[in-house]
Short mmCIF file of C-alpha atoms in Angstrom, two decimals:
data_model
loop_
_atom_site.label_atom_id
_atom_site.label_comp_id
_atom_site.label_asym_id
_atom_site.label_seq_id
_atom_site.Cartn_x
_atom_site.Cartn_y
_atom_site.Cartn_z
CA MET A 1 72.82 3.40 130.38
CA THR A 2 71.22 0.68 132.53
CA ASP A 3 69.96 0.87 136.09
CA ALA A 4 73.40 -0.27 137.26
CA SER A 5 74.78 3.16 136.40
CA ARG A 6 72.39 4.92 138.80
CA SER A 7 73.26 4.30 142.42
CA PRO A 8 71.56 5.92 145.41
CA GLU A 9 74.98 6.51 146.93
CA PRO A 10 77.74 6.97 144.34
CA MET A 11 81.15 7.36 145.93
CA ILE A 12 82.59 8.53 142.61
CA ARG A 13 80.67 10.36 139.90
CA LEU A 14 82.11 11.18 136.49
CA GLU A 15 80.17 13.93 134.74
CA SER A 16 80.79 14.39 131.00
CA LEU A 17 84.47 13.73 131.61
CA THR A 18 86.47 14.51 128.45
CA LYS A 19 90.12 14.50 127.44
CA ARG A 20 91.37 16.06 124.21
CA TYR A 21 95.03 15.96 123.28
CA PRO A 22 96.53 18.69 121.08
CA GLY A 23 96.74 17.70 117.44
CA GLN A 24 94.24 14.83 117.77
CA ALA A 25 91.13 14.99 115.61
CA VAL A 26 88.92 13.20 118.15
CA PRO A 27 89.01 13.18 121.95
CA ALA A 28 90.68 10.27 123.74
CA VAL A 29 87.74 10.26 126.15
CA ASP A 30 84.48 11.76 124.95
CA GLY A 31 82.13 12.86 127.72
CA ILE A 32 81.91 9.74 129.87
CA THR A 33 79.28 9.91 132.64
CA LEU A 34 79.37 7.17 135.24
CA ASP A 35 78.29 6.61 138.86
CA ILE A 36 80.49 4.28 140.92
CA PRO A 37 78.74 2.96 144.05
CA LYS A 38 80.36 3.11 147.46
CA GLY A 39 82.15 -0.06 148.52
CA GLU A 40 82.04 -1.75 145.11
CA ILE A 41 84.59 -2.78 142.50
CA VAL A 42 83.71 -1.24 139.13
CA VAL A 43 85.76 -2.60 136.26
CA LEU A 44 86.48 -0.60 133.11
CA VAL A 45 87.12 -3.00 130.25
CA GLY A 46 87.39 -2.54 126.52
CA PRO A 47 89.69 -2.86 123.51
CA SER A 48 93.15 -1.31 123.49
CA GLY A 49 93.03 2.43 122.90
CA CYS A 50 89.48 2.94 124.15
CA GLY A 51 90.66 5.34 126.86
CA LYS A 52 90.03 3.27 129.99
CA THR A 53 93.41 4.07 131.58
CA THR A 54 92.96 7.73 130.67
CA VAL A 55 89.63 7.71 132.53
CA LEU A 56 91.31 6.12 135.55
CA LYS A 57 94.12 8.67 135.61
CA MET A 58 91.70 11.59 135.34
CA ILE A 59 90.07 10.48 138.59
CA ASN A 60 93.23 11.19 140.58
CA ARG A 61 94.36 13.93 138.16
CA LEU A 62 97.49 12.22 136.90
CA ILE A 63 95.91 13.34 133.64
CA GLU A 64 94.01 16.61 133.78
CA PRO A 65 90.54 16.53 132.20
CA THR A 66 89.86 18.89 129.33
CA SER A 67 86.29 19.30 130.55
CA GLY A 68 83.76 17.65 132.81
CA ARG A 69 83.90 16.92 136.51
CA VAL A 70 84.99 14.23 138.96
CA LEU A 71 83.09 14.11 142.23
CA ILE A 72 84.31 11.95 145.14
CA GLY A 73 82.00 11.74 148.12
CA GLY A 74 79.95 14.54 146.58
CA GLU A 75 82.94 16.91 146.42
CA ASP A 76 84.20 18.22 143.08
CA VAL A 77 87.89 17.30 143.05
CA THR A 78 88.53 18.52 139.51
CA ARG A 79 90.04 21.72 140.85
CA ALA A 80 91.32 20.48 144.20
CA ASP A 81 95.02 20.33 145.05
CA ALA A 82 96.19 17.35 142.98
CA ASP A 83 98.94 16.21 145.37
CA GLU A 84 96.61 16.29 148.35
CA LEU A 85 93.96 14.42 146.36
CA ARG A 86 96.36 11.59 145.47
CA ARG A 87 97.35 11.08 149.10
CA HIS A 88 93.75 10.05 149.79
CA ILE A 89 93.40 7.72 146.81
CA GLY A 90 95.17 4.36 146.69
CA TYR A 91 96.81 3.61 143.34
CA VAL A 92 98.07 0.22 142.07
CA ILE A 93 99.61 -0.26 138.64
CA GLN A 94 100.84 -3.23 136.61
CA GLN A 95 104.50 -2.30 137.05
CA ILE A 96 103.91 -1.99 140.83
CA GLY A 97 106.25 1.00 141.09
CA LEU A 98 107.94 0.19 144.41
CA PHE A 99 110.92 2.36 145.26
CA PRO A 100 113.96 0.05 144.97
CA HIS A 101 116.05 1.95 147.52
CA MET A 102 113.32 1.68 150.18
CA THR A 103 112.51 -1.35 152.32
CA VAL A 104 109.09 -2.97 152.18
CA ALA A 105 108.11 -1.15 155.38
CA GLU A 106 109.25 2.19 153.97
CA ASN A 107 107.33 1.62 150.75
CA VAL A 108 104.12 0.66 152.56
CA GLY A 109 104.44 3.52 155.05
CA MET A 110 105.25 6.18 152.46
CA VAL A 111 101.83 7.88 152.26
CA PRO A 112 101.21 7.83 156.04
CA LYS A 113 104.63 9.46 156.41
CA LEU A 114 103.65 12.19 153.90
CA LEU A 115 100.51 12.72 155.98
CA HIS A 116 102.73 13.20 159.06
CA TRP A 117 101.58 10.18 161.02
CA GLU A 118 103.61 9.35 164.12
CA LYS A 119 106.33 6.70 163.64
CA GLN A 120 104.70 4.24 166.02
CA ARG A 121 101.38 4.53 164.22
CA ILE A 122 103.07 4.02 160.84
CA ALA A 123 104.93 0.93 162.07
CA ALA A 124 101.71 -0.58 163.43
CA ARG A 125 99.89 0.16 160.17
CA VAL A 126 102.68 -1.39 158.09
CA ASP A 127 102.55 -4.62 160.09
CA GLU A 128 98.74 -4.69 159.91
CA LEU A 129 98.78 -4.30 156.13
CA LEU A 130 101.52 -6.86 155.51
CA GLU A 131 99.50 -9.40 157.49
CA LEU A 132 96.40 -8.42 155.51
CA VAL A 133 98.09 -9.21 152.18
CA GLY A 134 99.55 -12.47 153.47
CA LEU A 135 103.16 -11.43 154.17
CA ASP A 136 104.71 -12.06 157.60
CA PRO A 137 105.88 -8.62 158.84
CA ALA A 138 108.81 -10.11 160.74
CA GLU A 139 110.05 -11.77 157.56
CA TYR A 140 109.31 -9.09 154.97
CA ARG A 141 109.27 -5.60 156.49
CA ASP A 142 113.05 -5.09 156.20
CA ARG A 143 113.50 -6.64 152.76
CA TYR A 144 114.05 -4.65 149.59
CA PRO A 145 111.91 -5.05 146.44
CA LYS A 146 114.70 -6.87 144.57
CA GLU A 147 114.53 -9.60 147.24
CA LEU A 148 110.86 -10.35 146.49
CA SER A 149 109.12 -12.41 143.82
CA GLY A 150 106.76 -10.71 141.37
CA GLY A 151 103.72 -11.85 143.32
CA GLN A 152 105.20 -10.62 146.60
CA ARG A 153 106.01 -7.23 145.09
CA GLN A 154 102.43 -6.96 143.85
CA ARG A 155 101.15 -7.73 147.36
CA VAL A 156 103.37 -4.96 148.73
CA GLY A 157 101.97 -2.63 146.06
CA VAL A 158 98.43 -3.37 147.27
CA ALA A 159 99.50 -2.85 150.88
CA ARG A 160 101.06 0.51 149.97
CA ALA A 161 97.86 1.59 148.21
CA LEU A 162 95.95 0.83 151.42
CA GLY A 163 98.54 2.64 153.55
CA ALA A 164 96.51 5.62 154.76
CA ASP A 165 93.20 3.72 154.63
CA PRO A 166 91.91 5.60 151.56
CA PRO A 167 88.19 5.40 150.75
CA VAL A 168 88.98 5.05 147.02
CA MET A 169 91.44 2.83 145.16
CA LEU A 170 92.41 2.93 141.48
CA MET A 171 93.90 -0.21 139.97
CA ASP A 172 95.37 -0.24 136.46
CA GLU A 173 95.85 -3.85 135.28
CA PRO A 174 97.40 -4.65 138.67
CA PHE A 175 97.82 -8.38 138.02
CA GLY A 176 98.63 -8.20 134.32
CA ALA A 177 102.40 -8.81 134.50
CA ILE A 178 102.23 -11.93 136.67
CA ASP A 179 102.14 -15.61 135.70
CA PRO A 180 98.62 -17.11 135.48
CA ILE A 181 98.83 -19.24 138.66
CA THR A 182 100.08 -16.36 140.81
CA ARG A 183 97.58 -14.06 139.15
CA ASP A 184 94.64 -16.28 140.15
CA ARG A 185 95.90 -16.46 143.72
CA LEU A 186 96.38 -12.70 143.96
CA GLN A 187 92.92 -12.05 142.51
CA ASN A 188 91.40 -14.33 145.12
CA GLU A 189 93.48 -12.81 147.89
CA PHE A 190 92.43 -9.33 146.84
CA LEU A 191 88.75 -10.29 146.79
CA ARG A 192 89.18 -11.67 150.31
CA ILE A 193 90.75 -8.38 151.41
CA GLN A 194 87.99 -6.37 149.73
CA ALA A 195 85.35 -8.37 151.62
CA ASP A 196 86.94 -7.01 154.82
CA VAL A 197 87.84 -3.42 153.84
CA ARG A 198 85.00 -2.59 151.36
CA LYS A 199 86.85 0.11 149.45
CA THR A 200 85.39 1.85 146.40
CA ILE A 201 87.58 0.57 143.58
CA VAL A 202 87.91 1.47 139.91
CA PHE A 203 89.74 -1.39 138.21
CA VAL A 204 91.05 -1.33 134.63
CA THR A 205 91.67 -4.50 132.63
CA HIS A 206 91.59 -5.66 129.02
CA ASP A 207 90.59 -9.19 130.10
CA ILE A 208 86.83 -9.84 130.19
CA ASP A 209 87.33 -12.97 132.33
CA GLU A 210 89.16 -10.90 134.95
CA ALA A 211 86.44 -8.26 134.76
CA ILE A 212 83.73 -10.86 135.38
CA LYS A 213 85.63 -12.34 138.30
CA MET A 214 86.65 -9.10 139.99
CA GLY A 215 83.80 -6.70 139.30
CA ASP A 216 80.60 -5.96 141.19
CA ARG A 217 79.78 -4.00 138.03
CA ILE A 218 81.43 -3.77 134.64
CA ALA A 219 81.56 -0.88 132.19
CA ILE A 220 82.34 -2.16 128.69
CA LEU A 221 83.80 0.73 126.72
CA ARG A 222 83.91 1.41 122.99
CA GLU A 223 86.32 3.84 121.35
CA GLN A 224 86.66 7.19 123.12
CA SER A 225 85.26 5.53 126.28
CA HIS A 226 81.69 5.52 125.05
CA ILE A 227 79.81 3.10 127.32
CA ALA A 228 78.46 0.08 125.45
CA GLN A 229 77.00 -1.48 128.61
CA TYR A 230 77.27 -0.82 132.33
CA ASP A 231 75.78 -3.51 134.52
CA THR A 232 76.48 -6.45 136.79
CA PRO A 233 78.57 -9.29 135.37
CA GLU A 234 75.55 -11.60 135.46
CA ALA A 235 73.39 -9.17 133.50
CA ILE A 236 76.09 -8.60 130.89
CA LEU A 237 76.63 -12.34 130.40
CA THR A 238 72.94 -13.19 130.19
CA ALA A 239 71.71 -10.09 128.34
CA PRO A 240 74.47 -8.36 126.32
CA ALA A 241 73.32 -4.97 125.11
CA ASP A 242 74.36 -5.40 121.47
CA GLY A 243 76.66 -7.19 119.03
CA PHE A 244 79.72 -5.25 120.21
CA VAL A 245 79.25 -6.52 123.77
CA GLU A 246 78.55 -10.07 122.54
CA ASP A 247 81.74 -10.04 120.48
CA PHE A 248 83.75 -8.64 123.37
CA ILE A 249 82.47 -11.32 125.76
CA GLY A 250 83.35 -13.95 123.18
CA ALA A 251 82.44 -17.61 123.14
CA GLY A 252 81.82 -19.71 126.21
CA ALA A 253 79.52 -17.38 128.15
CA ALA A 254 78.18 -20.35 130.13
CA LEU A 255 81.69 -21.24 131.28
CA LYS A 256 82.42 -17.60 132.07
CA ARG A 257 79.40 -17.59 134.41
CA LEU A 258 81.37 -19.93 136.67
CA ASN A 259 83.28 -16.79 137.67
CA LEU A 260 80.04 -15.46 139.17
CA THR A 261 79.73 -18.20 141.79
CA ARG A 262 82.05 -18.50 144.78
CA VAL A 263 83.03 -21.79 146.36
CA ARG A 264 81.47 -20.60 149.63
CA GLU A 265 78.09 -20.40 147.87
CA VAL A 266 77.87 -24.09 146.93
CA PRO A 267 77.47 -27.18 149.14
CA LEU A 268 80.79 -28.94 149.72
CA ASP A 269 81.30 -32.68 149.50
CA HIS A 270 83.08 -34.27 152.45
CA TRP A 271 85.76 -36.64 151.27
CA PRO A 272 87.01 -39.17 153.84
CA ALA A 273 89.81 -37.48 155.75
CA ALA A 274 91.85 -38.26 158.86
CA SER A 275 94.99 -37.28 160.69
CA VAL A 276 98.30 -38.55 159.39
CA HIS A 277 98.95 -39.76 162.95
CA GLU A 278 95.92 -42.07 163.03
CA ASP A 279 96.34 -45.83 163.38
CA ARG A 280 96.59 -47.47 159.95
CA ALA A 281 93.88 -49.99 160.80
CA ARG A 282 91.43 -47.15 161.40
CA LEU A 283 92.50 -45.44 158.18
CA ARG A 284 91.84 -48.66 156.28
CA ARG A 285 88.36 -48.89 157.83
CA LEU A 286 87.58 -45.29 156.90
CA LEU A 287 88.64 -45.92 153.33
CA ALA A 288 86.74 -49.20 153.08
CA GLU A 289 83.54 -47.61 154.44
CA SER A 290 83.68 -44.76 151.93
CA GLU A 291 82.74 -44.76 148.26
CA GLN A 292 86.03 -43.15 147.30
CA GLY A 293 89.27 -44.76 146.22
CA SER A 294 91.50 -42.36 148.16
CA LEU A 295 91.76 -40.98 151.68
CA LEU A 296 92.91 -37.44 152.48
CA LEU A 297 95.52 -37.25 155.22
CA LEU A 298 95.70 -34.07 157.31
CA ASP A 299 98.58 -32.69 159.37
CA GLU A 300 98.46 -31.61 163.02
CA GLU A 301 96.56 -28.42 162.12
CA ASP A 302 94.03 -30.12 159.83
CA ARG A 303 95.79 -28.95 156.69
CA PRO A 304 95.70 -31.27 153.63
CA LEU A 305 98.89 -33.30 153.37
CA ARG A 306 98.64 -36.47 151.22
CA TRP A 307 96.22 -38.55 149.16
CA VAL A 308 96.58 -42.25 149.99
CA THR A 309 95.01 -45.43 148.63
CA ALA A 310 94.63 -48.88 150.19
CA ARG A 311 97.86 -49.91 148.46
CA ASP A 312 99.68 -46.93 150.00
CA LEU A 313 98.40 -47.84 153.47
CA ALA A 314 99.71 -51.36 153.01
CA ARG A 315 103.28 -50.05 152.70
CA GLU A 316 103.96 -50.55 156.41
CA ARG A 317 107.66 -49.67 156.28
CA GLU A 318 107.02 -46.23 154.77
CA PRO A 319 105.88 -43.40 157.08
CA LEU A 320 102.46 -42.05 156.14
CA HIS A 321 103.74 -38.57 155.39
CA ARG A 322 105.79 -40.05 152.53
CA VAL A 323 103.35 -42.44 150.88
CA GLY A 324 100.70 -41.54 148.33
CA LEU A 325 100.63 -38.24 146.48
CA PRO A 326 100.79 -34.60 147.66
CA ALA A 327 97.40 -33.00 148.33
CA THR A 328 97.46 -30.27 145.70
CA ALA A 329 94.58 -28.53 143.88
CA VAL A 330 93.59 -26.33 146.84
CA VAL A 331 91.16 -23.39 146.83
CA GLU A 332 89.71 -21.09 149.48
CA PRO A 333 86.00 -20.28 149.91
CA HIS A 334 86.27 -16.90 148.13
CA ALA A 335 87.65 -18.58 144.97
CA THR A 336 85.26 -18.96 142.05
CA LEU A 337 83.95 -22.19 140.63
CA HIS A 338 86.04 -21.39 137.55
CA ASP A 339 89.14 -21.42 139.79
CA ALA A 340 88.00 -24.71 141.31
CA LEU A 341 87.50 -26.23 137.87
CA ASP A 342 91.01 -25.16 136.85
CA GLU A 343 92.39 -26.87 139.95
CA MET A 344 90.41 -30.05 139.28
CA VAL A 345 92.23 -30.47 135.98
CA THR A 346 95.51 -30.86 137.90
CA SER A 347 94.06 -32.93 140.76
CA THR A 348 95.09 -36.56 141.14
CA VAL A 349 91.59 -37.49 142.38
CA GLY A 350 89.42 -35.16 140.29
CA CYS A 351 88.37 -32.65 142.92
CA ALA A 352 89.53 -29.36 144.43
CA ILE A 353 90.26 -29.30 148.16
CA VAL A 354 88.62 -26.39 149.98
CA VAL A 355 90.51 -24.88 152.93
CA ASP A 356 89.86 -21.90 155.15
CA ARG A 357 92.10 -18.88 155.43
CA ARG A 358 94.51 -20.79 157.69
CA GLY A 359 94.68 -23.73 155.31
CA ARG A 360 92.43 -26.05 157.35
CA TYR A 361 90.40 -28.64 155.47
CA GLN A 362 86.73 -27.76 154.89
CA GLY A 363 85.58 -30.18 152.17
CA VAL A 364 85.91 -30.64 148.43
CA VAL A 365 84.36 -29.39 145.20
CA ASP A 366 84.06 -31.97 142.45
CA LEU A 367 82.82 -32.00 138.88
CA GLY A 368 79.29 -32.82 140.04
CA THR A 369 79.21 -29.57 142.03
CA VAL A 370 80.28 -27.58 138.98
CA THR A 371 77.80 -29.36 136.70
CA SER A 372 74.95 -28.66 139.15
CA ALA A 373 75.92 -24.98 139.27
CA ILE A 374 75.94 -24.75 135.46
CA ASP A 375 72.51 -26.44 135.30
CA GLU A 376 71.15 -23.95 137.83
CA MET A 377 72.57 -21.03 135.86
CA ARG A 378 70.94 -22.32 132.68
CA SER A 379 67.63 -22.67 134.51
CA ASP A 380 67.94 -19.08 135.76
CA VAL A 381 68.56 -17.85 132.22
CA ARG A 382 65.56 -19.79 130.89
CA ARG A 383 63.34 -18.39 133.65
CA ARG A 384 64.59 -14.87 132.93
CA ASP A 385 64.02 -15.28 129.19
CA ARG A 386 60.48 -16.55 129.77
CA ALA A 387 59.72 -13.61 132.07
CA VAL A 388 61.02 -11.14 129.47
CA ALA A 389 59.05 -12.82 126.68
CA GLU A 390 55.86 -12.77 128.76
CA ALA A 391 56.38 -9.10 129.67
CA GLU A 392 56.93 -8.18 126.01
CA ALA A 393 53.88 -10.18 124.89
CA ALA A 394 51.52 -8.74 127.51
CA PRO A 395 50.96 -5.27 125.90
CA GLY A 396 50.19 -6.85 122.49
CA ASP A 397 47.71 -9.24 124.08
CA ALA A 398 45.99 -6.34 125.79
CA VAL A 399 45.68 -4.46 122.48
CA GLY A 400 44.24 -7.54 120.80
CA GLU A 401 41.60 -7.85 123.50
CA VAL A 402 40.55 -4.22 123.05
CA GLY A 403 40.32 -4.70 119.27
#
């Protein structure tokens, strides 16, 4: 196990955790030992049948361990009251599991109600959480699950898991049953939420790209949940422990490293932009003075609206909010460069528009930004490789000098 498995302050500690099922020749989980640091997302990833979901469910005792211990906050919960334990651990699954006969508010407030919170406190918490996951409480609190899209139901599932403000959350392929576009948005939204709430999260996925994007640390599991490597995403991508890890990562490690860099960490380009209500003569001057072929029009709240060219501006009879092309390909600062690159592919001008949480224009990320980031990553790898080679060569040199 690497240094990443030893934290000075583990919120969760698994000690030789084992699960044997009757009639099975080998255990489903064979003595996994793992420290999960406070406030981090640790992703369990591995091939189907390696026991990652079983490990997750043993933490909140949905599956009882055969042997070993689970410690949360230093307390052994292996023999604690299981129902009480689960009320203090958030749990999100792929199927979401909302109660169809309950409203959104009732679903989100379920655990606080079981903990006997006052009604006023529950109502305030429900509204707070719906806002946190990007759902307007006035619009959504009285709806039923069947009235929501898949992405909206998943947001409600996350809000419910956060209901009683648990220190620990368990997430079992929470975004796996959603279309790719919604999945990317929900991943980014969840990372934004995590930056605010800093929960300790154990996250199960079979997708190494999702693991790299979501995890502060990743545990790659072999059969029976034997740990092949436990480390940061960067360390796993640049120094895989063995052939099994290399094969699991697959091809395109350099491209995967784009999931390690957030848009907020790179300098943004500032494309010429102006209000849709500006005088056309001024818009023409702005466009002529720039090196770009298009101008970004913004609405009254500085949100991207349309891309327009000189030809579009010359269409005097058409209102500006109807000419040109819609300003799509939008990302927020917590999105990854991989997300930005995906958006660029669909962009009409070859860049991704960066907006803040309220949708206000901040700048753009273009292919040059991504290329520079890749070059910097390659330089980092080369520097790291040279340092390792020098460190490995130093003892031999010393022996040669003595001889």
